[in-house]
Amino acid sequence: MPKCVLIVDDEEDIRSITKLGLEMATDWTILTACSGQEALEIATMQKPDTILLDMMMPEMDGRATLRCLKAAAATQEIPVIMVTAKAQPANLSSFEDLEVAAVLAKPFRPLKLAQEITAILGWV
Amino acid sequence: MVNSSVAAKAYQADILAIDDTPENLQLLSQLLTERNYKVRSVTKGKTALRAAQAAPPDLILLDVNMPEMNGYEVCQQLKLDERTRDVPVIFISALGETLDKVKAFQVGGVDYVTKPFQVEEVLARIETHLQLRSLQRQLQQQNAQLQSEMRERQLAQEKFTKAFRASPSPITITSIPDCKFIEVNPSFLRLTGFSQEEIVGQRAADLQLGLTETSSAKGLAELSAAGVLHNREVELRTKSGEVRTLLLSVELIDIAGNACALTVANDITERKRLENEFISLVSHELRTPLNALIGSLDLLTTGRLGTLTEKGQHVITIAVNNAERLIRLVNDILDLERMRSGKLTLQKGSCNVTDLLTHARELLQSMADQASVTLLVESIDVRVEVDCDRILQLLTNLLSNAIKFSQPNSQVWLTAQQRDDHLYLQVKDQGRGIPADKLHLIFERFQQIDASDARQKGGTGLGLAICRQIVEQHGGRIWADSSMGQGSTFHVSLPLNPSPPP
């Protein structure tokens, strides 16, 4: 059964590139959401194996989306990987209180991303 | 000598003599001319008035008994006319009754000589009254001058009071060294929310206004030494507890022999807010397209979207390198700006120095391997109270610089020592070195020694400026020494147990 990954980002180009990269590297099913709200709906319906969640989004940002995901029974078990442009070494400590599987810094290499996700979540 | 203006003329003074008896006139005229007076003689009252009005004399000798118009009437006319009012009149008359004399003074005469007269007496009286008149003139002039000066001063004071009160910039005058407010303008009251009564006589500290930069001992010492402070950024707490950011310029002034500080403030709160907003906007808006760009280029390099020629691959590598350089630059600028604006506060914790150094080495090991540079670390087991992430950033910046400028098969040392109550860190390379005349510049922004370095080495020109900010925020010191062709050494000294910020 191929893995299913949900990409959440308000930028269409970033969604496309990330999706394309993961599809080229794996046989995973890639879903995308352009807002926190849409992410919650898709996550509830599709139950992806992981969620790549952008930190900075208008209206409902990554933090708020994460809180909702962790609060709902249907989605609280899904591991979340936070994606941020701010993950310089000095900024990482501000993520320590979040219930995330990992924090990835942008820019990431779309092809390497699959390896990173596999390593973080311990997928074989 | 009567006065200088008269003395400058050929004669001592201009005297108008009026007598209806030509013999008397003749005698007087001769007497006076001999003593170097200019004498105009007339025999009729009417003529006398015309002569006096046409060219007011310095003194008038006036006979009382004359036909048509007697001396008293002439004198009264003289006193009515603006031009001749102040000319002293001495009556000369054969009438010797006290009442005559009284009448003479009543109509405005200054003196009275009885005929027949003693020459010396007449001369003495003339001289006395000329002198009195001259002194009177002097007094009048001085008085007029004083009054005009007073008016000017009042005007000037009014101007400055108005400027002080109407100034849109908040202004204060404080005493030194006790820092009490002596005078503040309405703009300052509006800014702070306090009333005049609440502020005057108080110190900034009493009102918990903040403003430590100018009321602290250090600020005062600086002000006393330089006489002026420019654009000091301080925070002010208003009566309602709101914090505003001000730029202060302070000038040392003297008020009635007491040293005072004249402070002009500029409220930059809004400007700073916009600046910060701009920085975070730029940060997001610049990085998002760059991230998409780097991702796209990365997918192209795999060759799985079509095969590229070798040249095509080369072109994409160039594009990737430059996009990455641009994103590093954006990150560094934002980092530096946040540090400089004080938006990035230190997250201090206790760190083991050896752990820090080991971590830094691990992060740079692959870069060192690629450059065939050996990293040598020598540490001490001591704990230090710092922002570990920031110190790590400092060390990786210094190490990556050292590796960048090292030749293959050379060494880079990272060492830590304890010196008294300071942690002393050193990054030493065997690279090409820094020219002595550039050493003082390297911690400034965009001061790469060689303009081509930015392209070749992929640096942003901000690394050392960031290092300096990090070290200074920790209350430490960073410096470098170098010898050309031998290598450079960067030194950092950090307090082991920093005192809490005041």
PDB file of N, CA, C and O in Angstrom, chain B residues 158-226:
ATOM      1  N   GLU B 158      10.242  86.278  23.373  1.00  0.00           N
ATOM      2  CA  GLU B 158       8.912  85.862  22.971  1.00  0.00           C
ATOM      3  C   GLU B 158       8.981  84.860  21.828  1.00  0.00           C
ATOM      4  O   GLU B 158       8.283  83.861  21.810  1.00  0.00           O
ATOM      5  N   LYS B 159       9.924  85.146  20.898  1.00  0.00           N
ATOM      6  CA  LYS B 159      10.102  84.267  19.751  1.00  0.00           C
ATOM      7  C   LYS B 159      10.486  82.867  20.224  1.00  0.00           C
ATOM      8  O   LYS B 159       9.927  81.872  19.798  1.00  0.00           O
ATOM      9  N   PHE B 160      11.491  82.829  21.148  1.00  0.00           N
ATOM     10  CA  PHE B 160      11.971  81.529  21.587  1.00  0.00           C
ATOM     11  C   PHE B 160      10.953  80.814  22.469  1.00  0.00           C
ATOM     12  O   PHE B 160      10.803  79.604  22.387  1.00  0.00           O
ATOM     13  N   THR B 161      10.257  81.580  23.271  1.00  0.00           N
ATOM     14  CA  THR B 161       9.221  80.955  24.093  1.00  0.00           C
ATOM     15  C   THR B 161       8.164  80.338  23.195  1.00  0.00           C
ATOM     16  O   THR B 161       7.738  79.207  23.405  1.00  0.00           O
ATOM     17  N   LYS B 162       7.793  81.085  22.156  1.00  0.00           N
ATOM     18  CA  LYS B 162       6.792  80.568  21.222  1.00  0.00           C
ATOM     19  C   LYS B 162       7.305  79.315  20.526  1.00  0.00           C
ATOM     20  O   LYS B 162       6.593  78.326  20.403  1.00  0.00           O
ATOM     21  N   ALA B 163       8.562  79.379  20.054  1.00  0.00           N
ATOM     22  CA  ALA B 163       9.139  78.233  19.354  1.00  0.00           C
ATOM     23  C   ALA B 163       9.169  77.019  20.276  1.00  0.00           C
ATOM     24  O   ALA B 163       8.837  75.907  19.879  1.00  0.00           O
ATOM     25  N   PHE B 164       9.554  77.231  21.527  1.00  0.00           N
ATOM     26  CA  PHE B 164       9.631  76.153  22.509  1.00  0.00           C
ATOM     27  C   PHE B 164       8.249  75.557  22.750  1.00  0.00           C
ATOM     28  O   PHE B 164       8.058  74.351  22.740  1.00  0.00           O
ATOM     29  N   ARG B 165       7.270  76.461  22.924  1.00  0.00           N
ATOM     30  CA  ARG B 165       5.934  75.979  23.265  1.00  0.00           C
ATOM     31  C   ARG B 165       5.224  75.356  22.067  1.00  0.00           C
ATOM     32  O   ARG B 165       4.473  74.413  22.222  1.00  0.00           O
ATOM     33  N   ALA B 166       5.481  75.897  20.870  1.00  0.00           N
ATOM     34  CA  ALA B 166       4.741  75.418  19.704  1.00  0.00           C
ATOM     35  C   ALA B 166       5.454  74.282  18.983  1.00  0.00           C
ATOM     36  O   ALA B 166       4.908  73.698  18.064  1.00  0.00           O
ATOM     37  N   SER B 167       6.692  73.968  19.405  1.00  0.00           N
ATOM     38  CA  SER B 167       7.472  72.964  18.681  1.00  0.00           C
ATOM     39  C   SER B 167       6.739  71.627  18.623  1.00  0.00           C
ATOM     40  O   SER B 167       6.272  71.116  19.632  1.00  0.00           O
ATOM     41  N   PRO B 168       6.622  71.062  17.417  1.00  0.00           N
ATOM     42  CA  PRO B 168       5.976  69.752  17.317  1.00  0.00           C
ATOM     43  C   PRO B 168       6.844  68.649  17.935  1.00  0.00           C
ATOM     44  O   PRO B 168       6.348  67.586  18.267  1.00  0.00           O
ATOM     45  N   SER B 169       8.157  68.926  18.079  1.00  0.00           N
ATOM     46  CA  SER B 169       9.016  67.936  18.715  1.00  0.00           C
ATOM     47  C   SER B 169       9.004  68.156  20.218  1.00  0.00           C
ATOM     48  O   SER B 169       9.122  69.290  20.674  1.00  0.00           O
ATOM     49  N   PRO B 170       8.870  67.090  20.984  1.00  0.00           N
ATOM     50  CA  PRO B 170       8.929  67.230  22.437  1.00  0.00           C
ATOM     51  C   PRO B 170      10.310  67.738  22.874  1.00  0.00           C
ATOM     52  O   PRO B 170      11.327  67.251  22.388  1.00  0.00           O
ATOM     53  N   ILE B 171      10.318  68.760  23.748  1.00  0.00           N
ATOM     54  CA  ILE B 171      11.574  69.339  24.226  1.00  0.00           C
ATOM     55  C   ILE B 171      11.554  69.407  25.745  1.00  0.00           C
ATOM     56  O   ILE B 171      10.522  69.743  26.337  1.00  0.00           O
ATOM     57  N   THR B 172      12.682  69.107  26.373  1.00  0.00           N
ATOM     58  CA  THR B 172      12.776  69.259  27.826  1.00  0.00           C
ATOM     59  C   THR B 172      14.072  69.969  28.181  1.00  0.00           C
ATOM     60  O   THR B 172      15.043  69.912  27.440  1.00  0.00           O
ATOM     61  N   ILE B 173      14.037  70.657  29.317  1.00  0.00           N
ATOM     62  CA  ILE B 173      15.263  71.189  29.893  1.00  0.00           C
ATOM     63  C   ILE B 173      15.375  70.559  31.278  1.00  0.00           C
ATOM     64  O   ILE B 173      14.439  70.637  32.081  1.00  0.00           O
ATOM     65  N   THR B 174      16.490  69.881  31.530  1.00  0.00           N
ATOM     66  CA  THR B 174      16.677  69.227  32.822  1.00  0.00           C
ATOM     67  C   THR B 174      17.945  69.731  33.476  1.00  0.00           C
ATOM     68  O   THR B 174      18.901  70.107  32.807  1.00  0.00           O
ATOM     69  N   SER B 175      17.936  69.720  34.804  1.00  0.00           N
ATOM     70  CA  SER B 175      19.115  70.160  35.541  1.00  0.00           C
ATOM     71  C   SER B 175      20.136  69.028  35.558  1.00  0.00           C
ATOM     72  O   SER B 175      19.801  67.863  35.411  1.00  0.00           O
ATOM     73  N   ILE B 176      21.389  69.426  35.744  1.00  0.00           N
ATOM     74  CA  ILE B 176      22.475  68.454  35.827  1.00  0.00           C
ATOM     75  C   ILE B 176      23.200  68.691  37.144  1.00  0.00           C
ATOM     76  O   ILE B 176      23.467  69.844  37.483  1.00  0.00           O
ATOM     77  N   PRO B 177      23.558  67.662  37.924  1.00  0.00           N
ATOM     78  CA  PRO B 177      23.414  66.245  37.570  1.00  0.00           C
ATOM     79  C   PRO B 177      22.174  65.588  38.160  1.00  0.00           C
ATOM     80  O   PRO B 177      22.037  64.382  38.050  1.00  0.00           O
ATOM     81  N   ASP B 178      21.273  66.328  38.806  1.00  0.00           N
ATOM     82  CA  ASP B 178      20.162  65.620  39.457  1.00  0.00           C
ATOM     83  C   ASP B 178      19.016  65.280  38.505  1.00  0.00           C
ATOM     84  O   ASP B 178      18.068  64.606  38.895  1.00  0.00           O
ATOM     85  N   CYS B 179      19.126  65.744  37.235  1.00  0.00           N
ATOM     86  CA  CYS B 179      18.191  65.296  36.194  1.00  0.00           C
ATOM     87  C   CYS B 179      16.735  65.630  36.476  1.00  0.00           C
ATOM     88  O   CYS B 179      15.835  64.853  36.150  1.00  0.00           O
ATOM     89  N   LYS B 180      16.499  66.748  37.114  1.00  0.00           N
ATOM     90  CA  LYS B 180      15.101  67.134  37.335  1.00  0.00           C
ATOM     91  C   LYS B 180      14.614  67.960  36.157  1.00  0.00           C
ATOM     92  O   LYS B 180      15.360  68.775  35.616  1.00  0.00           O
ATOM     93  N   PHE B 181      13.333  67.764  35.804  1.00  0.00           N
ATOM     94  CA  PHE B 181      12.779  68.558  34.715  1.00  0.00           C
ATOM     95  C   PHE B 181      12.584  69.989  35.196  1.00  0.00           C
ATOM     96  O   PHE B 181      11.935  70.235  36.209  1.00  0.00           O
ATOM     97  N   ILE B 182      13.174  70.943  34.451  1.00  0.00           N
ATOM     98  CA  ILE B 182      12.993  72.352  34.783  1.00  0.00           C
ATOM     99  C   ILE B 182      11.872  72.931  33.938  1.00  0.00           C
ATOM    100  O   ILE B 182      11.055  73.718  34.385  1.00  0.00           O
ATOM    101  N   GLU B 183      11.859  72.499  32.688  1.00  0.00           N
ATOM    102  CA  GLU B 183      10.880  73.042  31.740  1.00  0.00           C
ATOM    103  C   GLU B 183      10.606  71.969  30.690  1.00  0.00           C
ATOM    104  O   GLU B 183      11.521  71.305  30.238  1.00  0.00           O
ATOM    105  N   VAL B 184       9.341  71.789  30.355  1.00  0.00           N
ATOM    106  CA  VAL B 184       8.999  70.871  29.263  1.00  0.00           C
ATOM    107  C   VAL B 184       7.954  71.560  28.398  1.00  0.00           C
ATOM    108  O   VAL B 184       7.216  72.420  28.875  1.00  0.00           O
ATOM    109  N   ASN B 185       7.893  71.209  27.125  1.00  0.00           N
ATOM    110  CA  ASN B 185       6.922  71.878  26.266  1.00  0.00           C
ATOM    111  C   ASN B 185       5.654  71.032  26.107  1.00  0.00           C
ATOM    112  O   ASN B 185       5.635  69.849  26.475  1.00  0.00           O
ATOM    113  N   PRO B 186       4.576  71.630  25.572  1.00  0.00           N
ATOM    114  CA  PRO B 186       3.310  70.896  25.460  1.00  0.00           C
ATOM    115  C   PRO B 186       3.432  69.589  24.676  1.00  0.00           C
ATOM    116  O   PRO B 186       2.770  68.613  24.992  1.00  0.00           O
ATOM    117  N   SER B 187       4.323  69.553  23.653  1.00  0.00           N
ATOM    118  CA  SER B 187       4.491  68.312  22.896  1.00  0.00           C
ATOM    119  C   SER B 187       4.970  67.185  23.805  1.00  0.00           C
ATOM    120  O   SER B 187       4.559  66.044  23.656  1.00  0.00           O
ATOM    121  N   PHE B 188       5.864  67.541  24.736  1.00  0.00           N
ATOM    122  CA  PHE B 188       6.376  66.529  25.660  1.00  0.00           C
ATOM    123  C   PHE B 188       5.269  66.053  26.599  1.00  0.00           C
ATOM    124  O   PHE B 188       5.181  64.867  26.910  1.00  0.00           O
ATOM    125  N   LEU B 189       4.419  66.998  27.009  1.00  0.00           N
ATOM    126  CA  LEU B 189       3.306  66.634  27.880  1.00  0.00           C
ATOM    127  C   LEU B 189       2.349  65.692  27.146  1.00  0.00           C
ATOM    128  O   LEU B 189       1.902  64.690  27.687  1.00  0.00           O
ATOM    129  N   ARG B 190       2.073  66.048  25.867  1.00  0.00           N
ATOM    130  CA  ARG B 190       1.178  65.196  25.075  1.00  0.00           C
ATOM    131  C   ARG B 190       1.770  63.797  24.929  1.00  0.00           C
ATOM    132  O   ARG B 190       1.075  62.794  25.044  1.00  0.00           O
ATOM    133  N   LEU B 191       3.077  63.747  24.696  1.00  0.00           N
ATOM    134  CA  LEU B 191       3.749  62.460  24.494  1.00  0.00           C
ATOM    135  C   LEU B 191       3.674  61.590  25.743  1.00  0.00           C
ATOM    136  O   LEU B 191       3.377  60.404  25.674  1.00  0.00           O
ATOM    137  N   THR B 192       3.940  62.207  26.908  1.00  0.00           N
ATOM    138  CA  THR B 192       4.036  61.404  28.127  1.00  0.00           C
ATOM    139  C   THR B 192       2.689  61.213  28.815  1.00  0.00           C
ATOM    140  O   THR B 192       2.531  60.270  29.585  1.00  0.00           O
ATOM    141  N   GLY B 193       1.739  62.113  28.539  1.00  0.00           N
ATOM    142  CA  GLY B 193       0.447  61.996  29.203  1.00  0.00           C
ATOM    143  C   GLY B 193       0.418  62.636  30.579  1.00  0.00           C
ATOM    144  O   GLY B 193      -0.602  62.604  31.260  1.00  0.00           O
ATOM    145  N   PHE B 194       1.567  63.198  31.016  1.00  0.00           N
ATOM    146  CA  PHE B 194       1.600  63.869  32.318  1.00  0.00           C
ATOM    147  C   PHE B 194       1.241  65.346  32.163  1.00  0.00           C
ATOM    148  O   PHE B 194       1.344  65.894  31.072  1.00  0.00           O
ATOM    149  N   SER B 195       0.860  65.994  33.277  1.00  0.00           N
ATOM    150  CA  SER B 195       0.619  67.427  33.236  1.00  0.00           C
ATOM    151  C   SER B 195       1.892  68.148  33.661  1.00  0.00           C
ATOM    152  O   SER B 195       2.788  67.549  34.255  1.00  0.00           O
ATOM    153  N   GLN B 196       1.944  69.429  33.328  1.00  0.00           N
ATOM    154  CA  GLN B 196       3.086  70.280  33.677  1.00  0.00           C
ATOM    155  C   GLN B 196       3.423  70.138  35.175  1.00  0.00           C
ATOM    156  O   GLN B 196       4.582  69.959  35.545  1.00  0.00           O
ATOM    157  N   GLU B 197       2.397  70.184  36.021  1.00  0.00           N
ATOM    158  CA  GLU B 197       2.607  70.138  37.477  1.00  0.00           C
ATOM    159  C   GLU B 197       3.194  68.792  37.887  1.00  0.00           C
ATOM    160  O   GLU B 197       3.975  68.707  38.820  1.00  0.00           O
ATOM    161  N   GLU B 198       2.773  67.735  37.182  1.00  0.00           N
ATOM    162  CA  GLU B 198       3.252  66.407  37.569  1.00  0.00           C
ATOM    163  C   GLU B 198       4.711  66.199  37.193  1.00  0.00           C
ATOM    164  O   GLU B 198       5.410  65.388  37.785  1.00  0.00           O
ATOM    165  N   ILE B 199       5.171  66.939  36.162  1.00  0.00           N
ATOM    166  CA  ILE B 199       6.515  66.683  35.644  1.00  0.00           C
ATOM    167  C   ILE B 199       7.568  67.617  36.226  1.00  0.00           C
ATOM    168  O   ILE B 199       8.618  67.159  36.688  1.00  0.00           O
ATOM    169  N   VAL B 200       7.300  68.903  36.215  1.00  0.00           N
ATOM    170  CA  VAL B 200       8.337  69.868  36.587  1.00  0.00           C
ATOM    171  C   VAL B 200       8.779  69.627  38.031  1.00  0.00           C
ATOM    172  O   VAL B 200       7.960  69.449  38.927  1.00  0.00           O
ATOM    173  N   GLY B 201      10.104  69.573  38.207  1.00  0.00           N
ATOM    174  CA  GLY B 201      10.656  69.322  39.538  1.00  0.00           C
ATOM    175  C   GLY B 201      10.906  67.851  39.812  1.00  0.00           C
ATOM    176  O   GLY B 201      11.565  67.496  40.778  1.00  0.00           O
ATOM    177  N   GLN B 202      10.377  66.985  38.923  1.00  0.00           N
ATOM    178  CA  GLN B 202      10.577  65.542  39.105  1.00  0.00           C
ATOM    179  C   GLN B 202      11.732  65.063  38.248  1.00  0.00           C
ATOM    180  O   GLN B 202      12.156  65.730  37.318  1.00  0.00           O
ATOM    181  N   ARG B 203      12.202  63.861  38.561  1.00  0.00           N
ATOM    182  CA  ARG B 203      13.196  63.230  37.700  1.00  0.00           C
ATOM    183  C   ARG B 203      12.493  62.174  36.841  1.00  0.00           C
ATOM    184  O   ARG B 203      11.438  61.670  37.212  1.00  0.00           O
ATOM    185  N   ALA B 204      13.141  61.849  35.688  1.00  0.00           N
ATOM    186  CA  ALA B 204      12.555  60.836  34.799  1.00  0.00           C
ATOM    187  C   ALA B 204      12.325  59.548  35.580  1.00  0.00           C
ATOM    188  O   ALA B 204      11.327  58.858  35.399  1.00  0.00           O
ATOM    189  N   ALA B 205      13.263  59.240  36.490  1.00  0.00           N
ATOM    190  CA  ALA B 205      13.156  57.996  37.261  1.00  0.00           C
ATOM    191  C   ALA B 205      11.934  58.030  38.185  1.00  0.00           C
ATOM    192  O   ALA B 205      11.257  57.017  38.365  1.00  0.00           O
ATOM    193  N   ASP B 206      11.646  59.218  38.783  1.00  0.00           N
ATOM    194  CA  ASP B 206      10.497  59.329  39.691  1.00  0.00           C
ATOM    195  C   ASP B 206       9.200  58.979  38.971  1.00  0.00           C
ATOM    196  O   ASP B 206       8.283  58.412  39.543  1.00  0.00           O
ATOM    197  N   LEU B 207       9.134  59.362  37.691  1.00  0.00           N
ATOM    198  CA  LEU B 207       7.909  59.156  36.920  1.00  0.00           C
ATOM    199  C   LEU B 207       7.949  57.832  36.166  1.00  0.00           C
ATOM    200  O   LEU B 207       7.037  57.515  35.428  1.00  0.00           O
ATOM    201  N   GLN B 208       9.053  57.076  36.352  1.00  0.00           N
ATOM    202  CA  GLN B 208       9.250  55.791  35.660  1.00  0.00           C
ATOM    203  C   GLN B 208       9.077  55.952  34.159  1.00  0.00           C
ATOM    204  O   GLN B 208       8.398  55.175  33.493  1.00  0.00           O
ATOM    205  N   LEU B 209       9.729  56.998  33.651  1.00  0.00           N
ATOM    206  CA  LEU B 209       9.632  57.294  32.226  1.00  0.00           C
ATOM    207  C   LEU B 209      10.596  56.455  31.394  1.00  0.00           C
ATOM    208  O   LEU B 209      10.504  56.420  30.184  1.00  0.00           O
ATOM    209  N   GLY B 210      11.562  55.811  32.075  1.00  0.00           N
ATOM    210  CA  GLY B 210      12.610  55.145  31.303  1.00  0.00           C
ATOM    211  C   GLY B 210      13.660  56.177  30.947  1.00  0.00           C
ATOM    212  O   GLY B 210      14.159  56.864  31.836  1.00  0.00           O
ATOM    213  N   LEU B 211      13.952  56.334  29.661  1.00  0.00           N
ATOM    214  CA  LEU B 211      14.913  57.353  29.193  1.00  0.00           C
ATOM    215  C   LEU B 211      16.278  57.183  29.831  1.00  0.00           C
ATOM    216  O   LEU B 211      16.995  58.150  30.048  1.00  0.00           O
ATOM    217  N   THR B 212      16.658  55.938  30.146  1.00  0.00           N
ATOM    218  CA  THR B 212      17.887  55.723  30.918  1.00  0.00           C
ATOM    219  C   THR B 212      19.134  56.239  30.200  1.00  0.00           C
ATOM    220  O   THR B 212      20.070  56.660  30.837  1.00  0.00           O
ATOM    221  N   GLU B 213      19.076  56.220  28.894  1.00  0.00           N
ATOM    222  CA  GLU B 213      20.265  56.616  28.125  1.00  0.00           C
ATOM    223  C   GLU B 213      20.762  58.002  28.524  1.00  0.00           C
ATOM    224  O   GLU B 213      21.952  58.245  28.608  1.00  0.00           O
ATOM    225  N   THR B 214      19.838  58.914  28.774  1.00  0.00           N
ATOM    226  CA  THR B 214      20.267  60.282  29.050  1.00  0.00           C
ATOM    227  C   THR B 214      20.300  60.610  30.534  1.00  0.00           C
ATOM    228  O   THR B 214      20.938  61.569  30.937  1.00  0.00           O
ATOM    229  N   SER B 215      19.609  59.817  31.357  1.00  0.00           N
ATOM    230  CA  SER B 215      19.626  60.160  32.771  1.00  0.00           C
ATOM    231  C   SER B 215      20.637  59.299  33.539  1.00  0.00           C
ATOM    232  O   SER B 215      20.884  59.553  34.705  1.00  0.00           O
ATOM    233  N   SER B 216      21.207  58.294  32.868  1.00  0.00           N
ATOM    234  CA  SER B 216      22.169  57.441  33.562  1.00  0.00           C
ATOM    235  C   SER B 216      23.496  58.179  33.732  1.00  0.00           C
ATOM    236  O   SER B 216      23.790  59.141  33.049  1.00  0.00           O
ATOM    237  N   ALA B 217      24.291  57.666  34.689  1.00  0.00           N
ATOM    238  CA  ALA B 217      25.602  58.272  34.940  1.00  0.00           C
ATOM    239  C   ALA B 217      26.464  58.216  33.684  1.00  0.00           C
ATOM    240  O   ALA B 217      27.183  59.158  33.366  1.00  0.00           O
ATOM    241  N   LYS B 218      26.329  57.119  32.946  1.00  0.00           N
ATOM    242  CA  LYS B 218      27.143  56.940  31.743  1.00  0.00           C
ATOM    243  C   LYS B 218      26.760  57.986  30.702  1.00  0.00           C
ATOM    244  O   LYS B 218      27.616  58.633  30.101  1.00  0.00           O
ATOM    245  N   GLY B 219      25.442  58.169  30.526  1.00  0.00           N
ATOM    246  CA  GLY B 219      24.956  59.154  29.564  1.00  0.00           C
ATOM    247  C   GLY B 219      25.412  60.559  29.927  1.00  0.00           C
ATOM    248  O   GLY B 219      25.834  61.336  29.079  1.00  0.00           O
ATOM    249  N   LEU B 220      25.354  60.858  31.233  1.00  0.00           N
ATOM    250  CA  LEU B 220      25.756  62.185  31.700  1.00  0.00           C
ATOM    251  C   LEU B 220      27.238  62.430  31.469  1.00  0.00           C
ATOM    252  O   LEU B 220      27.643  63.520  31.069  1.00  0.00           O
ATOM    253  N   ALA B 221      28.035  61.388  31.733  1.00  0.00           N
ATOM    254  CA  ALA B 221      29.480  61.517  31.547  1.00  0.00           C
ATOM    255  C   ALA B 221      29.790  61.794  30.083  1.00  0.00           C
ATOM    256  O   ALA B 221      30.604  62.658  29.749  1.00  0.00           O
ATOM    257  N   GLU B 222      29.076  61.058  29.210  1.00  0.00           N
ATOM    258  CA  GLU B 222      29.279  61.242  27.773  1.00  0.00           C
ATOM    259  C   GLU B 222      28.892  62.649  27.347  1.00  0.00           C
ATOM    260  O   GLU B 222      29.582  63.301  26.575  1.00  0.00           O
ATOM    261  N   LEU B 223      27.769  63.112  27.905  1.00  0.00           N
ATOM    262  CA  LEU B 223      27.277  64.447  27.565  1.00  0.00           C
ATOM    263  C   LEU B 223      28.260  65.517  28.036  1.00  0.00           C
ATOM    264  O   LEU B 223      28.579  66.454  27.310  1.00  0.00           O
ATOM    265  N   SER B 224      28.776  65.342  29.256  1.00  0.00           N
ATOM    266  CA  SER B 224      29.720  66.322  29.787  1.00  0.00           C
ATOM    267  C   SER B 224      30.984  66.361  28.952  1.00  0.00           C
ATOM    268  O   SER B 224      31.566  67.419  28.737  1.00  0.00           O
ATOM    269  N   ALA B 225      31.398  65.191  28.485  1.00  0.00           N
ATOM    270  CA  ALA B 225      32.641  65.124  27.714  1.00  0.00           C
ATOM    271  C   ALA B 225      32.457  65.734  26.330  1.00  0.00           C
ATOM    272  O   ALA B 225      33.283  66.519  25.874  1.00  0.00           O
ATOM    273  N   ALA B 226      31.343  65.400  25.672  1.00  0.00           N
ATOM    274  CA  ALA B 226      31.176  65.817  24.272  1.00  0.00           C
ATOM    275  C   ALA B 226      30.370  67.108  24.144  1.00  0.00           C
ATOM    276  O   ALA B 226      30.450  67.791  23.143  1.00  0.00           O
TER     277      ALA B 226
END
